[in-house]
Short mmCIF file of C-alpha atoms in Angstrom, two decimals:
data_model
loop_
_atom_site.label_atom_id
_atom_site.label_comp_id
_atom_site.label_asym_id
_atom_site.label_seq_id
_atom_site.Cartn_x
_atom_site.Cartn_y
_atom_site.Cartn_z
CA MET I 1 -125.13 18.34 14.03
CA ALA I 2 -124.12 17.18 10.55
CA ILE I 3 -126.93 16.80 8.04
CA SER I 4 -126.78 13.92 5.59
CA PRO I 5 -127.11 14.74 1.87
CA ALA I 6 -130.47 12.93 1.73
CA ALA I 7 -131.80 14.81 4.77
CA LEU I 8 -130.63 18.14 3.34
CA THR I 9 -132.31 17.35 0.03
CA ALA I 10 -135.55 16.58 1.90
CA ILE I 11 -135.31 19.95 3.66
CA LEU I 12 -134.66 21.83 0.42
CA LEU I 13 -137.67 20.22 -1.23
CA THR I 14 -140.16 20.72 1.60
CA ASP I 15 -139.08 23.60 3.88
CA ARG I 16 -141.50 26.55 4.00
CA SER I 17 -139.52 28.87 6.25
CA VAL I 18 -137.46 30.22 3.33
CA PRO I 19 -139.26 32.05 0.50
CA SER I 20 -139.25 30.23 -2.81
CA ASP I 21 -140.37 30.91 -6.37
CA ALA I 22 -141.69 27.34 -6.47
CA PRO I 23 -144.10 25.83 -3.93
CA PRO I 24 -142.37 23.31 -1.62
CA LEU I 25 -143.47 19.71 -1.96
CA THR I 26 -146.41 18.51 0.10
CA ALA I 27 -146.22 15.29 2.10
CA SER I 28 -148.19 13.44 -0.58
CA GLU I 29 -145.66 14.61 -3.19
CA PHE I 30 -142.61 13.99 -1.04
CA TRP I 31 -143.15 10.36 -0.01
CA PRO I 32 -143.46 8.93 -3.55
CA LEU I 33 -140.03 10.45 -4.29
CA VAL I 34 -138.64 8.63 -1.25
CA ARG I 35 -140.21 5.30 -2.17
CA SER I 36 -139.05 5.48 -5.78
CA GLY I 37 -135.45 6.19 -4.78
CA GLU I 38 -135.48 9.48 -6.71
CA LEU I 39 -134.75 11.54 -3.62
CA GLU I 40 -131.60 9.53 -2.91
CA VAL I 41 -130.51 10.08 -6.52
CA LEU I 42 -131.05 13.85 -6.15
CA ALA I 43 -129.01 13.85 -2.93
CA VAL I 44 -126.03 12.41 -4.81
CA ASP I 45 -126.54 14.32 -8.05
CA PRO I 46 -128.81 17.38 -7.99
CA SER I 47 -128.54 17.61 -11.77
CA ALA I 48 -130.73 14.49 -11.86
CA ALA I 49 -133.65 16.87 -11.39
CA ALA I 50 -133.88 16.76 -15.16
CA THR I 51 -135.33 13.27 -14.95
CA SER I 52 -136.78 13.24 -11.40
CA GLY I 53 -140.24 13.83 -10.07
CA ALA I 54 -142.23 11.57 -12.32
CA SER I 55 -143.35 9.31 -9.50
CA ALA I 56 -144.82 12.28 -7.64
CA LYS I 57 -145.91 14.15 -10.78
CA VAL I 58 -143.60 17.03 -9.85
CA ASP I 59 -142.17 18.93 -12.80
CA ARG I 60 -138.45 19.47 -13.37
CA PRO I 61 -138.39 23.30 -13.02
CA ARG I 62 -140.07 23.08 -9.62
CA ILE I 63 -137.53 20.59 -8.27
CA GLU I 64 -134.64 22.61 -9.69
CA ALA I 65 -135.94 25.82 -8.12
CA LEU I 66 -136.32 24.19 -4.72
CA LEU I 67 -132.86 22.61 -4.82
CA ASP I 68 -131.41 25.97 -5.82
CA ARG I 69 -132.28 27.36 -2.36
CA SER I 70 -129.29 25.68 -0.71
CA THR I 71 -127.56 28.90 0.38
CA SER I 72 -130.65 30.60 1.81
CA VAL I 73 -131.78 27.40 3.52
CA ALA I 74 -128.31 26.91 5.05
CA PHE I 75 -128.45 30.42 6.53
CA GLU I 76 -131.93 29.73 7.88
CA LEU I 77 -130.88 26.43 9.46
CA ASP I 78 -128.01 28.22 11.18
CA ARG I 79 -130.31 30.99 12.41
CA LEU I 80 -132.81 28.47 13.77
CA SER I 81 -130.05 26.50 15.47
CA GLN I 82 -128.88 29.62 17.28
CA SER I 83 -132.42 30.13 18.57
CA GLY I 84 -132.61 26.52 19.80
CA ILE I 85 -134.61 25.05 16.92
CA THR I 86 -133.54 21.99 14.94
CA VAL I 87 -135.12 20.98 11.64
CA LEU I 88 -135.68 17.23 11.67
CA SER I 89 -136.31 15.69 8.25
CA ALA I 90 -138.12 12.43 7.66
CA LEU I 91 -134.80 10.97 6.49
CA ASP I 92 -133.00 11.71 9.77
CA GLU I 93 -132.36 8.83 12.15
CA SER I 94 -134.04 10.82 14.91
CA TYR I 95 -137.31 11.14 13.00
CA PRO I 96 -139.93 9.08 14.91
CA GLU I 97 -140.64 5.77 13.21
CA ARG I 98 -144.21 5.83 14.52
CA LEU I 99 -145.09 8.75 12.27
CA ARG I 100 -143.87 6.99 9.14
CA LEU I 101 -145.65 3.76 10.00
CA ARG I 102 -148.95 5.16 11.20
CA LEU I 103 -149.46 8.19 8.98
CA GLY I 104 -148.03 6.93 5.72
CA ASP I 105 -148.06 9.65 3.06
CA ALA I 106 -149.62 12.07 5.57
CA ALA I 107 -146.47 11.98 7.75
CA PRO I 108 -144.85 15.43 7.83
CA PRO I 109 -141.61 15.58 5.83
CA LEU I 110 -140.18 17.99 8.41
CA LEU I 111 -140.53 18.60 12.12
CA TYR I 112 -139.20 21.80 13.66
CA THR I 113 -138.06 20.77 17.15
CA ALA I 114 -136.72 22.27 20.36
CA GLY I 115 -135.38 19.87 22.97
CA ASP I 116 -134.21 16.28 23.14
CA ALA I 117 -135.47 14.52 20.00
CA SER I 118 -135.11 11.11 21.68
CA LEU I 119 -138.29 11.93 23.63
CA LEU I 120 -140.20 11.40 20.38
CA GLU I 121 -139.50 7.67 20.65
CA ASN I 122 -140.64 7.29 24.27
CA GLU I 123 -143.63 5.18 25.18
CA SER I 124 -146.24 7.81 25.86
CA LEU I 125 -149.81 8.69 26.75
CA ALA I 126 -151.54 11.33 24.65
CA ILE I 127 -154.00 13.39 26.69
CA VAL I 128 -156.39 15.56 24.68
CA GLY I 129 -159.62 17.41 25.20
CA SER I 130 -161.64 20.58 24.90
CA ARG I 131 -160.46 24.02 25.88
CA GLY I 132 -163.62 24.61 27.93
CA VAL I 133 -163.14 21.63 30.22
CA THR I 134 -165.02 21.40 33.53
CA GLU I 135 -163.14 21.25 36.83
CA ALA I 136 -163.93 17.54 37.06
CA GLY I 137 -162.48 17.04 33.60
CA ALA I 138 -159.44 19.11 34.50
CA ASP I 139 -158.82 16.83 37.46
CA VAL I 140 -159.01 13.79 35.16
CA ALA I 141 -156.38 15.34 32.85
CA ARG I 142 -154.05 15.99 35.78
CA ARG I 143 -154.49 12.53 37.29
CA ALA I 144 -153.97 10.81 33.95
CA ALA I 145 -150.72 12.72 33.45
CA ARG I 146 -149.47 11.75 36.91
CA VAL I 147 -150.34 8.09 36.33
CA ALA I 148 -148.46 8.13 33.03
CA ILE I 149 -145.34 9.63 34.60
CA GLU I 150 -145.46 7.28 37.60
CA ASN I 151 -145.48 4.35 35.16
CA GLY I 152 -142.54 5.55 33.11
CA LEU I 153 -144.43 7.07 30.19
CA SER I 154 -144.11 10.52 28.71
CA VAL I 155 -147.13 12.74 28.10
CA VAL I 156 -147.94 13.91 24.56
CA SER I 157 -150.34 16.74 23.94
CA GLY I 158 -151.08 19.67 21.68
CA GLY I 159 -150.21 22.61 23.89
CA ALA I 160 -153.64 24.25 23.57
CA LYS I 161 -155.46 25.88 26.47
CA GLY I 162 -157.60 23.57 28.57
CA VAL I 163 -156.91 19.84 28.78
CA ASP I 164 -153.65 19.97 26.80
CA GLN I 165 -151.91 22.52 28.99
CA LEU I 166 -153.31 21.05 32.21
CA ALA I 167 -151.89 17.62 31.37
CA MET I 168 -148.51 19.01 30.36
CA LEU I 169 -148.18 21.07 33.54
CA ALA I 170 -149.17 18.09 35.70
CA ALA I 171 -146.53 15.95 33.98
CA TRP I 172 -143.84 18.54 34.67
CA GLU I 173 -144.95 18.86 38.28
CA ALA I 174 -144.53 15.07 38.57
CA ASP I 175 -140.96 15.40 37.20
CA GLY I 176 -141.92 13.73 33.95
CA ALA I 177 -141.22 14.40 30.29
CA VAL I 178 -143.57 16.04 27.83
CA VAL I 179 -143.80 16.13 24.05
CA GLY I 180 -145.77 19.16 22.93
CA VAL I 181 -146.95 19.05 19.31
CA LEU I 182 -147.88 22.60 18.41
CA SER I 183 -150.32 23.90 15.81
CA GLU I 184 -148.32 27.12 15.61
CA GLY I 185 -144.63 27.67 14.94
CA LEU I 186 -142.07 27.36 17.73
CA ASP I 187 -141.07 31.02 17.88
CA ARG I 188 -143.99 32.02 20.07
CA ALA I 189 -143.79 28.92 22.30
CA LEU I 190 -140.10 29.47 23.03
CA ARG I 191 -140.81 32.98 24.28
CA SER I 192 -142.44 31.34 27.30
CA ARG I 193 -139.97 31.16 30.19
CA GLU I 194 -141.59 27.96 31.47
CA ASN I 195 -141.32 26.27 28.07
CA ARG I 196 -137.69 27.32 27.63
CA ALA I 197 -136.77 26.03 31.08
CA ALA I 198 -138.45 22.66 30.43
CA VAL I 199 -136.67 22.31 27.09
CA LEU I 200 -133.26 23.23 28.53
CA ASP I 201 -133.45 20.78 31.42
CA GLY I 202 -134.62 17.89 29.23
CA ARG I 203 -138.23 17.73 30.44
CA ALA I 204 -139.80 18.81 27.16
CA LEU I 205 -139.55 18.36 23.43
CA LEU I 206 -141.61 20.94 21.57
CA CYS I 207 -142.23 20.29 17.91
CA SER I 208 -144.31 21.49 15.01
CA PRO I 209 -144.63 20.54 11.34
CA TYR I 210 -145.13 24.24 10.57
CA LYS I 211 -142.52 26.93 10.04
CA PRO I 212 -141.40 28.65 13.27
CA THR I 213 -143.24 31.89 12.49
CA ALA I 214 -146.55 30.20 11.60
CA GLY I 215 -149.67 31.43 13.35
CA PHE I 216 -152.73 29.46 14.38
CA SER I 217 -155.16 28.12 11.80
CA THR I 218 -157.85 25.46 11.95
CA GLY I 219 -156.11 23.48 9.23
CA ASN I 220 -152.84 23.52 11.16
CA ALA I 221 -154.62 22.34 14.29
CA MET I 222 -156.08 19.36 12.43
CA GLY I 223 -152.68 18.50 11.00
CA ARG I 224 -151.21 18.72 14.49
CA ASN I 225 -153.87 16.39 15.93
CA LYS I 226 -152.91 13.40 13.80
CA ILE I 227 -149.28 13.75 14.91
CA VAL I 228 -150.29 13.76 18.59
CA TYR I 229 -152.18 10.49 18.15
CA ALA I 230 -149.55 8.84 15.95
CA LEU I 231 -146.78 9.51 18.47
CA ALA I 232 -148.68 7.95 21.37
CA SER I 233 -148.79 4.40 22.67
CA LEU I 234 -152.29 5.19 23.93
CA ALA I 235 -154.51 8.28 23.67
CA LEU I 236 -157.05 9.46 26.26
CA VAL I 237 -159.84 11.83 25.23
CA VAL I 238 -160.84 13.59 28.44
CA SER I 239 -163.61 15.79 27.07
CA SER I 240 -165.06 16.23 23.59
CA ASP I 241 -168.05 17.90 22.04
CA GLU I 242 -170.20 15.68 19.82
CA GLY I 243 -170.11 16.15 16.10
CA SER I 244 -167.98 19.29 16.03
CA GLY I 245 -164.80 20.85 17.32
CA GLY I 246 -161.13 20.02 17.00
CA THR I 247 -161.09 17.33 19.69
CA TRP I 248 -164.00 15.47 18.07
CA ALA I 249 -162.49 15.74 14.59
CA GLY I 250 -159.06 14.58 15.77
CA ALA I 251 -160.42 11.65 17.76
CA THR I 252 -162.77 10.40 15.05
CA GLU I 253 -159.98 10.61 12.46
CA ALA I 254 -157.64 8.67 14.76
CA LEU I 255 -160.28 5.98 15.25
CA THR I 256 -161.16 5.73 11.57
CA LYS I 257 -157.56 5.61 10.38
CA ARG I 258 -156.25 3.73 13.42
CA TYR I 259 -153.51 6.20 14.23
CA ALA I 260 -153.51 5.00 17.83
CA VAL I 261 -155.45 3.07 20.44
CA VAL I 262 -158.00 5.62 21.68
CA ALA I 263 -159.67 5.64 25.10
CA ALA I 264 -162.54 7.96 26.04
CA TRP I 265 -163.20 9.07 29.60
CA THR I 266 -166.72 8.13 30.67
CA GLY I 267 -166.64 9.11 34.35
CA ASP I 268 -167.40 12.44 36.02
CA GLY I 269 -166.24 15.29 33.79
CA ALA I 270 -166.68 13.48 30.48
CA GLY I 271 -167.67 15.69 27.58
CA PRO I 272 -170.95 15.33 25.67
CA GLY I 273 -169.20 13.60 22.77
CA ASN I 274 -167.27 11.00 24.76
CA ALA I 275 -170.02 8.38 24.75
CA ALA I 276 -170.38 8.82 20.99
CA LEU I 277 -166.64 8.19 20.61
CA VAL I 278 -167.11 4.89 22.42
CA THR I 279 -169.75 3.87 19.87
CA ARG I 280 -167.17 4.63 17.18
CA GLY I 281 -164.60 2.33 18.71
CA ALA I 282 -162.94 4.18 21.59
CA THR I 283 -162.32 2.14 24.74
CA PRO I 284 -164.41 3.45 27.67
CA VAL I 285 -162.53 4.32 30.86
CA ASP I 286 -164.19 5.52 34.05
CA ASP I 287 -161.32 4.89 36.48
CA ILE I 288 -157.86 6.33 35.87
CA ALA I 289 -156.38 3.33 37.68
CA ASP I 290 -157.61 1.15 34.80
CA LEU I 291 -156.27 3.38 32.03
CA LEU I 292 -152.89 1.80 31.47
CA ALA I 293 -154.34 -1.70 31.42
CA ILE I 294 -155.06 -0.89 27.78
CA ARG I 295 -151.34 -0.37 27.29
CA PRO I 296 -148.84 -1.73 26.32
CA GLU I 297 -149.69 -5.31 25.33
CA THR I 298 -153.22 -4.73 24.07
CA ALA I 299 -152.20 -1.55 22.30
CA ALA I 300 -149.23 -3.21 20.68
CA MET I 301 -151.33 -6.09 19.40
CA ARG I 302 -153.93 -3.74 17.92
CA MET I 303 -151.21 -1.83 16.10
CA LEU I 304 -149.52 -4.84 14.45
CA ASP I 305 -151.74 -4.88 11.38
CA ARG I 306 -151.36 -1.13 10.98
CA VAL I 307 -147.56 -1.31 11.23
CA ALA I 308 -147.33 -4.19 8.75
CA THR I 309 -149.59 -2.41 6.28
CA LYS I 310 -147.72 0.86 6.45
CA SER I 311 -144.29 -0.75 6.23
CA THR I 312 -145.40 -2.40 3.01
CA GLN I 313 -146.83 0.83 1.60
CA LEU I 314 -143.62 2.73 2.39
CA GLY I 315 -141.36 0.02 1.09
CA LEU I 316 -139.66 -0.41 4.47
CA ASP I 317 -137.90 -3.65 5.42
CA LEU I 318 -138.63 -4.29 9.09
CA SER I 319 -137.41 -7.89 9.15
CA LEU I 320 -134.74 -8.79 11.69
#
């Protein structure tokens, strides 16, 4: 697949899979360059680094050092492609619009992907929850996944043990599609025979904002969580602790920043923090049959203000 000059420039400036003498740009440094038009200028004329970076407060030597990695990055892109991994930059047409609109300057400049990138644009249900889920909660995760698939939605989840993996497996068993947003790099995930088979037959898109060799960290998991919510048309929290844990932190952030419409399970198997999520704005659900009534019309209406705000912040023209 051909890479546009702008997309290649974005990769050179932000990729962390290739060693560099200069630290790659963070998301909060990258997006001001995009909005100002400086990245497009660099794509046409890399020598413009001499006058670029002011909008993001990035100094000239740093930009020059990152752009000077073109040969090593090209070799790495080829190596990744041979292993089934594509690097999707925020300036690629296949990059999901939802991330740009909902996350703003927190949207990852790059996604490392394996599978059909068009799955990122599907209407989808995010299903999240604790690793130590009860059997009743596990049944809720499975039933929610089946309902999503039966109604033409994909399932989005984080690939972690517990609710995430249960929902993804149930979606595959129902012949549906899954988007797995991983807190680790793709190298380890693609060693799984089941994951590889799902990717090859079009049932899964695995992605991560972290380099393919990255290991687990709490910070990576939190960064992953916001992407899960932002990709979804609707998110269901099956089971959460109260006041602590990754599920609680991810759900409360999504509610506060309105990354998605969030529902919290309140029936048998609900976690101790689910009721507290409802007090923070999550929609209570105690019958899986009622879950999709929240989606799509209600969800779409609740997201309109968010989309309009973010399109303005990013300088995007969404008029028809």
